[in-house]
């Protein structure tokens, strides 16, 4: 279970870095940006 959680977190961070390359990670996403990020990351599972 921990391996799966680690894998999902890695995908989420990688997707975030790809979608928002110059944006600091601590900046809050809008609701639409968050939904787009989750959707894009879920497509990689």
XYZ file of C-alpha atoms in Angstrom:
45
model
C 0.000 0.000 0.000
C 2.831 2.407 0.797
C 4.427 1.692 -2.583
C 1.161 2.577 -4.334
C 0.832 5.821 -2.357
C 4.444 6.726 -3.140
C 3.890 5.986 -6.812
C 0.746 8.137 -6.938
C 2.501 11.002 -5.156
C 5.384 10.798 -7.625
C 2.955 10.924 -10.566
C 1.153 13.896 -9.033
C 4.394 15.850 -8.490
C 5.673 14.991 -11.968
C 2.357 16.055 -13.534
C 2.346 19.302 -11.531
C 5.893 20.075 -12.679
C 4.892 19.423 -16.288
C 1.677 21.479 -16.166
C 3.088 24.391 -14.152
C 6.841 24.392 -14.871
C 7.686 27.834 -13.465
C 5.189 27.913 -10.614
C 6.361 27.416 -7.017
C 4.821 24.316 -5.436
C 3.538 26.253 -2.445
C 1.271 28.510 -4.571
C -2.352 27.471 -4.238
C -4.106 26.159 -7.315
C -7.500 27.392 -8.357
C -10.301 24.844 -8.220
C -10.156 24.416 -12.006
C -6.368 23.987 -11.970
C -6.669 21.415 -9.186
C -9.288 19.437 -11.120
C -7.145 19.551 -14.263
C -4.090 18.352 -12.315
C -5.951 15.458 -10.697
C -7.468 14.453 -14.041
C -4.109 14.579 -15.844
C -2.401 12.572 -13.091
C -5.195 9.971 -13.075
C -4.657 9.398 -16.800
C -1.134 8.174 -16.020
C -2.239 5.447 -13.608
